[in-house]
Short mmCIF file of C-alpha atoms in Angstrom, two decimals:
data_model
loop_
_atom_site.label_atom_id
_atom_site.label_comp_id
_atom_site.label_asym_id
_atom_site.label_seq_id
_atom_site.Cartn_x
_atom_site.Cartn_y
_atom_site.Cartn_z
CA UNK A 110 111.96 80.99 -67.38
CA UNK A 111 110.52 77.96 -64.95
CA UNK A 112 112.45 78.64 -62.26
CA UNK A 113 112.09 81.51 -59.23
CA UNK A 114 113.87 82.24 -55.99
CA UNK A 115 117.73 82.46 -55.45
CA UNK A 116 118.23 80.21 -52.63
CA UNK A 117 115.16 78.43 -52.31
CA UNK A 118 114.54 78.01 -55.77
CA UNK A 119 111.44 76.49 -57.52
CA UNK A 120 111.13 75.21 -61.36
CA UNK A 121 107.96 74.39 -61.81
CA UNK A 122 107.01 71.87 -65.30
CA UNK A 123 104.21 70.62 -67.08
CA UNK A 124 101.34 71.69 -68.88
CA UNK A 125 97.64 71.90 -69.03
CA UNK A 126 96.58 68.86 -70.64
CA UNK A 127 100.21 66.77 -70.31
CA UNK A 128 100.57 63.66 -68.14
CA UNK A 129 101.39 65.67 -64.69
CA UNK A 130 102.14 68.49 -62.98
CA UNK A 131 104.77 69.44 -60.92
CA UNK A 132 107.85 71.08 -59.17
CA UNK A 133 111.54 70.53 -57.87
CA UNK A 134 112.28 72.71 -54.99
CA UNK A 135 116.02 73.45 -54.19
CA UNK A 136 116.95 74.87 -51.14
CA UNK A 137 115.01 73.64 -48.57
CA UNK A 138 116.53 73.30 -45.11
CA UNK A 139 117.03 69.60 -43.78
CA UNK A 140 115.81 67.85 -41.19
CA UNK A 141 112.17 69.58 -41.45
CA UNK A 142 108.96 67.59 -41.15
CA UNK A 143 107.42 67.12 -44.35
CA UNK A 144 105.05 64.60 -45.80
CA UNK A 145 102.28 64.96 -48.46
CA UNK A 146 99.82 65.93 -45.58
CA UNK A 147 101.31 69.03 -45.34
CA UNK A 148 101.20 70.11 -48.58
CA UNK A 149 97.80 68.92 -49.76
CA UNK A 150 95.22 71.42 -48.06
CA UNK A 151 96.78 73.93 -50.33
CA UNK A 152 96.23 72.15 -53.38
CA UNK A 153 92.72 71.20 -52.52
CA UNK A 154 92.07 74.99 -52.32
CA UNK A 155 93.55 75.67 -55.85
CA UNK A 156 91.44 72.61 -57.26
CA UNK A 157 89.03 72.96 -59.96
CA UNK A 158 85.61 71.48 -59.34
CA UNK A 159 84.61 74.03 -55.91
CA UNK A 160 81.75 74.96 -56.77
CA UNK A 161 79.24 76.51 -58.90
CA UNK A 162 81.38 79.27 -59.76
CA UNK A 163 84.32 77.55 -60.53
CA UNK A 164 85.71 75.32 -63.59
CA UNK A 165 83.98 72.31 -63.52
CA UNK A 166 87.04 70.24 -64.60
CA UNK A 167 87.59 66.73 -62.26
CA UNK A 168 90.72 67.13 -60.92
CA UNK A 169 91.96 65.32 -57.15
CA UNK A 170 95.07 67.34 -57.37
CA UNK A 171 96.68 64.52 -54.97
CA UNK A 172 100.28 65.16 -54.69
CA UNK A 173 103.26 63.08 -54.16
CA UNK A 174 106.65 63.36 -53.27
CA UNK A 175 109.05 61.85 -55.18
CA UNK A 176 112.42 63.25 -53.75
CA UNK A 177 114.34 64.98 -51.25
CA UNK A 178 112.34 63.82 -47.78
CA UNK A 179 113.01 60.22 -45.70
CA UNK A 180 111.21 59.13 -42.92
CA UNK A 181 109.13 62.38 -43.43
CA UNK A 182 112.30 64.33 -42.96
CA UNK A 183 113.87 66.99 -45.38
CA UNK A 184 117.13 65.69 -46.59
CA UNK A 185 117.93 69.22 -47.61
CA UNK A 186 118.40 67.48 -51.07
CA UNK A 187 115.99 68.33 -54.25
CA UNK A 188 112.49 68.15 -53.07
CA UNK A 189 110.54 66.51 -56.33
CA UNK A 190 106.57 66.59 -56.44
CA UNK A 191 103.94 65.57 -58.98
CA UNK A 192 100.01 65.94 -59.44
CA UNK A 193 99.13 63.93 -62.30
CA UNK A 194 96.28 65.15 -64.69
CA UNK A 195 93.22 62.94 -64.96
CA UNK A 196 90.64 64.73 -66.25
CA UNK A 197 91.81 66.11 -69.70
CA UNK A 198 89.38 66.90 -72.85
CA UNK A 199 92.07 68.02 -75.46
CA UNK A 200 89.68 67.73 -78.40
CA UNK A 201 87.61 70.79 -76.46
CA UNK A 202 90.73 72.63 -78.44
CA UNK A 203 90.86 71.70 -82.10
CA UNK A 204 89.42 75.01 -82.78
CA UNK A 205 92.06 77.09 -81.55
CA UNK A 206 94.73 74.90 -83.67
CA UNK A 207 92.92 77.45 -86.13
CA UNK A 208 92.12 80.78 -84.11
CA UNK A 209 94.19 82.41 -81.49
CA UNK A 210 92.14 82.73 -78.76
CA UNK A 211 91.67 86.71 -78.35
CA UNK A 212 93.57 87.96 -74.92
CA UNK A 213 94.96 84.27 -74.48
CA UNK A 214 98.50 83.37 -75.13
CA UNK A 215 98.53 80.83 -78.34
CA UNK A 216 99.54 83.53 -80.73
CA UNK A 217 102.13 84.87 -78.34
CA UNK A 218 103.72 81.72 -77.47
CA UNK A 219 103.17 80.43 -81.06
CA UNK A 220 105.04 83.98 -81.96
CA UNK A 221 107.93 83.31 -79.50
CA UNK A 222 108.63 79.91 -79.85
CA UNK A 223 107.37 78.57 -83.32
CA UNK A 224 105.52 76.01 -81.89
CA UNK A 225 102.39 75.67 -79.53
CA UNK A 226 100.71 73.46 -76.80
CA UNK A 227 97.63 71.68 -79.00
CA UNK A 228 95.32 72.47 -76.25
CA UNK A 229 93.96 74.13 -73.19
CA UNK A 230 96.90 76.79 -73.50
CA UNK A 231 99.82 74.83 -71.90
CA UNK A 232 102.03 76.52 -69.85
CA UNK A 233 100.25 79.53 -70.12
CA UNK A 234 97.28 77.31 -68.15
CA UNK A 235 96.57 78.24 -64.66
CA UNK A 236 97.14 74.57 -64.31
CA UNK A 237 100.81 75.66 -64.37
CA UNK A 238 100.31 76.53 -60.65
CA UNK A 239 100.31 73.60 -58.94
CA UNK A 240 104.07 73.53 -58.46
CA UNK A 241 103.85 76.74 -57.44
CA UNK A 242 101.15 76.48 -54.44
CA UNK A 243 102.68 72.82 -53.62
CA UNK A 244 106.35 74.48 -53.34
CA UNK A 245 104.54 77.49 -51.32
CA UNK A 246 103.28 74.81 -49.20
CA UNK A 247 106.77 73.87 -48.39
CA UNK A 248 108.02 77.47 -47.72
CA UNK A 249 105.22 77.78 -45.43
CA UNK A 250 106.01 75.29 -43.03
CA UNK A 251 109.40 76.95 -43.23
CA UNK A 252 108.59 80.44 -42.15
CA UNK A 253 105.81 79.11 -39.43
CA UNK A 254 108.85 76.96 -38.00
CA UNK A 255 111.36 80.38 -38.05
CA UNK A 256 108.68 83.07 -36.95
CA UNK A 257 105.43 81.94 -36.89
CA UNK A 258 104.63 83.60 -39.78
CA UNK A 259 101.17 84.07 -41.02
CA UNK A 260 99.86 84.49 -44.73
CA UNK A 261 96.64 85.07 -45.66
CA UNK A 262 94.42 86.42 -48.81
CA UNK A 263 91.61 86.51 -49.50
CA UNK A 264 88.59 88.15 -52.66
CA UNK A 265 88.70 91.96 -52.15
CA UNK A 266 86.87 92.77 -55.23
CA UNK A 267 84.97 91.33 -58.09
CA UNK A 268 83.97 93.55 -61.28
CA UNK A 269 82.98 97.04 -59.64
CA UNK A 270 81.81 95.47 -56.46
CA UNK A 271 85.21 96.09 -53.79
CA UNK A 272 85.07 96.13 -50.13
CA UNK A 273 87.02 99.65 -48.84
CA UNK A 274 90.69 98.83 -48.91
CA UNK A 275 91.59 102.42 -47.86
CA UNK A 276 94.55 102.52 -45.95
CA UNK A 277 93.14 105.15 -43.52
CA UNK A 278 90.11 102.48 -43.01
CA UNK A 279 90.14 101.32 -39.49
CA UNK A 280 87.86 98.03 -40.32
CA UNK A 281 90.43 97.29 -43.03
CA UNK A 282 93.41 97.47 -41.08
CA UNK A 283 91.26 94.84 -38.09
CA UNK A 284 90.67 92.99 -41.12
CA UNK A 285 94.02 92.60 -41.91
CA UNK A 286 95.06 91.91 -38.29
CA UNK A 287 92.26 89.20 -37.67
CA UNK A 288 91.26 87.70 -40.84
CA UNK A 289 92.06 83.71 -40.94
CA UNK A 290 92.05 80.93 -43.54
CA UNK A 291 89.68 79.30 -41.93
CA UNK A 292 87.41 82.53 -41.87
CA UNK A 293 88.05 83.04 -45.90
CA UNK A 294 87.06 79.33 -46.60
CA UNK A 295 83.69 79.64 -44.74
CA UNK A 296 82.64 82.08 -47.04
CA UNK A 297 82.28 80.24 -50.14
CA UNK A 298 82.19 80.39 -53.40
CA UNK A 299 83.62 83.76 -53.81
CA UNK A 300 86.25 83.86 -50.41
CA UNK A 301 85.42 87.28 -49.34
CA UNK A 302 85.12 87.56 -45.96
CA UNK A 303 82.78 91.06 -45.72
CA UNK A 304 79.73 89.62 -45.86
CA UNK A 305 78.12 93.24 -46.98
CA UNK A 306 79.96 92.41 -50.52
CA UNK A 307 80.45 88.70 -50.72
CA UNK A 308 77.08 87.82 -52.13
CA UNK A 309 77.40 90.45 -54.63
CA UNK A 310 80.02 88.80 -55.74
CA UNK A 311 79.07 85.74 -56.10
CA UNK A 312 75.97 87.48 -57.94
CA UNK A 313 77.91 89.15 -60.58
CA UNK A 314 79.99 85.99 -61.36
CA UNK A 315 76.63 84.02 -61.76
CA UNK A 316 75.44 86.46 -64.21
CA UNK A 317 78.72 86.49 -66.49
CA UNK A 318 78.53 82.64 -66.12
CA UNK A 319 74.88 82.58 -67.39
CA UNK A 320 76.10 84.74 -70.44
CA UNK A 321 78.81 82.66 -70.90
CA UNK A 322 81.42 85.72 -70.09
CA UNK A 323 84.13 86.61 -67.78
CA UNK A 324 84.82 89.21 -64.74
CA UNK A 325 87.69 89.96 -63.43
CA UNK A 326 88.38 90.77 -59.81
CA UNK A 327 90.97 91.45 -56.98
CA UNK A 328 93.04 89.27 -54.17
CA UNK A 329 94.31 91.28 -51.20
CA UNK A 330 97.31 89.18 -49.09
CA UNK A 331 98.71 90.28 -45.66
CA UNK A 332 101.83 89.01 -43.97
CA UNK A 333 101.85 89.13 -40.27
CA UNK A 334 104.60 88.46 -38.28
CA UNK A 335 107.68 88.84 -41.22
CA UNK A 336 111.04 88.86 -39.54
CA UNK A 337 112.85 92.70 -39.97
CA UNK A 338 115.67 93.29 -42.22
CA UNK A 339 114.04 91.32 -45.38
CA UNK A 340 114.74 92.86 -49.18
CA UNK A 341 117.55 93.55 -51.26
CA UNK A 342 117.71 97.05 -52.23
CA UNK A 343 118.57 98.22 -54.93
CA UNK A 344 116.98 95.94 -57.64
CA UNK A 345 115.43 93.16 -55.23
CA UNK A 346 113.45 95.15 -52.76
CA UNK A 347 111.33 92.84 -51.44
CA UNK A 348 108.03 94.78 -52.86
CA UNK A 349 109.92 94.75 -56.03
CA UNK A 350 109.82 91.15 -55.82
CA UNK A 351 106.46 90.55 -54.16
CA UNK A 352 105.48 92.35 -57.22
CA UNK A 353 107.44 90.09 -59.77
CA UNK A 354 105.86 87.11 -58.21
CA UNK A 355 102.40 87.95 -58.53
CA UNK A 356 102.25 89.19 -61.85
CA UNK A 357 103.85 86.26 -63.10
CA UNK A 358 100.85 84.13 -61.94
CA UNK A 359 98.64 83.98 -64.81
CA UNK A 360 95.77 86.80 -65.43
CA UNK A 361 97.17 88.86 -63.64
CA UNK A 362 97.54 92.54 -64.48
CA UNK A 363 97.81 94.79 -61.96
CA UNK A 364 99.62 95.17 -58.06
CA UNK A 365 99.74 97.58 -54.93
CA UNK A 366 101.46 98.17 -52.21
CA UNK A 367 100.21 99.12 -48.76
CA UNK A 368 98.35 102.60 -49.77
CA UNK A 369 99.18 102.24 -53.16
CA UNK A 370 97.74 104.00 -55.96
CA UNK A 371 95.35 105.41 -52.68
CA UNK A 372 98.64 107.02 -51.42
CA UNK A 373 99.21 109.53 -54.31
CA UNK A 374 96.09 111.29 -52.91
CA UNK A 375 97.35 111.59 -49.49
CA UNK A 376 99.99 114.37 -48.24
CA UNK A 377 103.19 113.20 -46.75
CA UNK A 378 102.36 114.89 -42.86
CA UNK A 379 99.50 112.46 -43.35
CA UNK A 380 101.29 109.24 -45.26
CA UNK A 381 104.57 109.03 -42.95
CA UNK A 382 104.13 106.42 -40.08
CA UNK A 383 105.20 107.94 -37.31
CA UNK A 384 107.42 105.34 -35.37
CA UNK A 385 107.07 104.79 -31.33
CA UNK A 386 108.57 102.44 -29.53
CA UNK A 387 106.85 99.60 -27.36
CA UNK A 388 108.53 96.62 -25.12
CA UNK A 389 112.12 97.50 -26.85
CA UNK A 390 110.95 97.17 -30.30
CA UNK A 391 110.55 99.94 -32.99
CA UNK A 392 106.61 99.94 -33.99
CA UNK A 393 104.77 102.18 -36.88
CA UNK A 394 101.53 103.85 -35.51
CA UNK A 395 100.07 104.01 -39.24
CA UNK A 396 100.70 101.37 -42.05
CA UNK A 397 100.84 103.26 -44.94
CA UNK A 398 104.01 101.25 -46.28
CA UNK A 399 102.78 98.11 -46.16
CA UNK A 400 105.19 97.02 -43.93
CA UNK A 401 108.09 97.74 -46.12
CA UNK A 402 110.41 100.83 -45.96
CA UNK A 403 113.38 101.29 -48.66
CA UNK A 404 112.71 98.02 -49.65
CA UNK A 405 112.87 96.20 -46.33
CA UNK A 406 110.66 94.58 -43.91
CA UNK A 407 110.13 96.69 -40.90
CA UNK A 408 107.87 94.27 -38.75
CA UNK A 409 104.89 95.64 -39.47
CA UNK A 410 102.24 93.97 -41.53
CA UNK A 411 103.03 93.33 -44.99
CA UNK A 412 100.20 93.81 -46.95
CA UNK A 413 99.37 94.11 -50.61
CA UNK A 414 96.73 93.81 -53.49
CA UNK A 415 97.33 91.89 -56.83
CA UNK A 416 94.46 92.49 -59.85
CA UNK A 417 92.91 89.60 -61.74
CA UNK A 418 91.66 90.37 -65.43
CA UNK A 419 88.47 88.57 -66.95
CA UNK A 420 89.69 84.98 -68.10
CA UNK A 421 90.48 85.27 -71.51
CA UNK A 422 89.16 81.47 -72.24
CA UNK A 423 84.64 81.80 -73.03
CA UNK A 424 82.12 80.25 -74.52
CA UNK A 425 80.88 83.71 -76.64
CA UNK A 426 81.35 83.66 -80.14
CA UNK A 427 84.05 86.34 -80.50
CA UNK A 428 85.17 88.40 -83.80
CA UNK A 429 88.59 86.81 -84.28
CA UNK A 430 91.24 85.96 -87.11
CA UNK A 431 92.93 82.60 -88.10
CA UNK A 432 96.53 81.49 -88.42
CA UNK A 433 96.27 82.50 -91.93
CA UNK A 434 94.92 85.92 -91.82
CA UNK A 435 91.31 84.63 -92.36
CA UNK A 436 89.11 86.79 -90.05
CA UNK A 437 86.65 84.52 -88.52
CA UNK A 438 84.69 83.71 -85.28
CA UNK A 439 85.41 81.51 -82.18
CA UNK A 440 83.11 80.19 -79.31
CA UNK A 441 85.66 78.61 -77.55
CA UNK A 442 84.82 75.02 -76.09
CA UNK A 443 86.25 73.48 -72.16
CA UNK A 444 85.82 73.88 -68.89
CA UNK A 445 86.57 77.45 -67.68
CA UNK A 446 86.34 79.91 -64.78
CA UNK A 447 84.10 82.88 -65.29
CA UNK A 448 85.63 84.55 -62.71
CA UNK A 449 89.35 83.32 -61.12
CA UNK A 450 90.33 85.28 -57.99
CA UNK A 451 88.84 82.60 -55.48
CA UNK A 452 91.01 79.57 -57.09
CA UNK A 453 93.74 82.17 -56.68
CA UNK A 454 93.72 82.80 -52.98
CA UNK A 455 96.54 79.84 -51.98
CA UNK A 456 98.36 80.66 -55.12
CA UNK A 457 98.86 84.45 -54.38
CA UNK A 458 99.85 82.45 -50.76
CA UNK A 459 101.82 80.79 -51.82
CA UNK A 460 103.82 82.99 -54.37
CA UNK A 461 104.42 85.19 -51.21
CA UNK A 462 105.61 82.32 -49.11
CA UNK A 463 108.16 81.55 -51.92
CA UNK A 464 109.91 85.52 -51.82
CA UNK A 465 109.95 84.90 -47.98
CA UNK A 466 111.72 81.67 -47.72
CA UNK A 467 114.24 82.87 -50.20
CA UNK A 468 114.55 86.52 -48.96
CA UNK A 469 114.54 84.52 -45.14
CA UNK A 470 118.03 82.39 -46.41
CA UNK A 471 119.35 85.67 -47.87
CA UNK A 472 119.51 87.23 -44.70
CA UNK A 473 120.70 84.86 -42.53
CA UNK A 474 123.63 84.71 -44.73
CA UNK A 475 124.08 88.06 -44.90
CA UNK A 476 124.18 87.64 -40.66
CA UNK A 477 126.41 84.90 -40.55
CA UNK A 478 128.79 86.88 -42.67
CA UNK A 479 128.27 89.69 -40.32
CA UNK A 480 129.23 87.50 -37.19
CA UNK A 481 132.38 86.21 -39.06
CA UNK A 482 134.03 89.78 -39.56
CA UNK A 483 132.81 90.99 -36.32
#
């Protein structure tokens, strides 16, 4: 489906190499500030075009509202934006009208739906996105309005170079507690702000560009300042659905949790925060949760880690079989990432921002109820 979020709901259209882009966001409260300028910075870090690294496709991204604001108000009425495409090269595709790219998704969506976007893999495209980070952009404004709350992710981890996400990791958990956006765009191309790993990184992706190959990598996100009482156990937990929103951004294959798949190693006397309390208010002395505990925010830092395979999309001729069971090889043509994870810092943002803002409105109903009957 093209839609997410219960209350404040996003359907996202479009495809890679279509006229535009876009998104119609339901839900959002009225009588916020909004105007293009606040969603654009977001969308100029998802761009193509960044850098060496990156896709070298020519795309503004400029976004504009079409719906739901006057004056730069929120009417609290649809909220309709669009980012028109201006750079597309759909003849770079005519080979894959004849061989499924290997890993991509034309033979699964040809599979599913009998018929197939002509080029640059259509809604599977990362393009796709750009509803996604210009609703987050939305949502964001939201929650910094309600609690000041900060999101921010940044490159953890390309190929088998990682900076020490350990839970037990003192300089991880300052990390978490300090690190800016402003701090994880000054270290570009690769937006890894340990500068012991960052040029490695950008290293490795240079070298599987040169070969005209793919790495994959890792994003970690932390939440600071998340209200308490977020999540919907049993079935909508709100890790449950950090974790459905980030693996339905594409490439993705993998996602953790506060210790994670680190935790299994670690004995409960040692994994349990122990809780203390300070000015009034419940606190954790460890994080090992993630911020989260039986599937609700506790205060604490919400923090997580979301695993980016190799693009499927290069330029190496690859072993492969056509449509009609003919094996043969592809060197795919385009413009592609050899490596995606920086491009998807504001997405993984904004995915996040989108489970708040809806989880956020689920709650406050679930108060206002509460006053009623009390």
């Amino acid at each position: 489906m093209s839609s997410f979020g219960q209350v404040f709901r996003v359907t996202t259209y479009g495809e890679s190499h279509c006229k535009s882009v876009g998104c119609i966001v339901d839900g959002v409260p009225p009588n916020m500030s909004l105007t293009e300028e606040d969603i654009q910075p977001q969308l100029t870090r998802r761009r193509p075009g960044q850098s060496k690294l990156t896709t070298p496709r020519d795309e503004k991204d400029r976004v504009e509202i079409q719906s739901g604001t006057e004056n730069g108000k929120t009417l609290g009425t649809p909220i309709g934006m669009i980012v028109r495409n201006e750079d597309q090269r759909p003849k770079d595709y005519k080979e894959t009208d004849i061989y499924p790219r290997p890993s991509h998704a034309d033979y699964t969506y040809l599979q599913k739906y009998g018929i197939k976007a002509s080029s640059g893999g259509g809604r599977s495209s990362a393009r796709e996105t750009i509803g996604r980070v210009a609703a987050g952009a939305v949502a964001e404004k939201f929650l910094k309005q309600l609690n000041n709350v900060e999101i921010v992710a940044f490159v953890s981890a390309v190929g088998d170079v990682s900076i020490n996400r350990n839970p037990t990791n003192p300089e991880f958990q300052n990390l978490l507690q300090t690190i800016t956006r402003e701090t994880v765009d000054a270290n570009q191309p690769m937006r890894c702000p340990v500068e012991s790993v960052r040029d490695q990184m950008a290293e490795i992706v240079t070298n599987f560009k040169h070969k005209q190959d793919s790495i994959g990598g890792v994003v970690t996100c932390v939440i600071r300042n998340c209200p308490i009482g977020l999540g919907e156990p049993a079935f909508d937990k709100l890790e449950a659905l950090l974790a459905h929103a980030m693996l339905s951004i594409p490439a993705t294959k993998g996602f953790e949790i506060g210790s994670g798949f680190e935790g299994t190693r670690i004995p409960g006397s040692q994994h349990n925060d122990p809780f203390y309390v300070e000015d009034g208010r419940f606190k954790t002395r460890t994080n090992n949760s993630g911020g989260i505990q039986g599937g609700i925010s506790n205060g604490e830092n919400i923090y997580f880690s979301v695993a980016f395979k190799p693009p499927a999309t290069i330029s190496q001729e690859q072993q492969t079989a056509s449509y009609e069971g003919v094996d043969g090889v592809l060197a795919a043509k385009g413009r592609h990432d050899p490596n995606v994870t920086p491009r998807a810092v504001p997405i993984v943002e904004a995915m996040a921002a989108l489970v708040l803002a809806d989880a956020v409105l689920i709650q406050k109903s679930r108060e206002f109820a509460l006053s009623v009957v009390s």
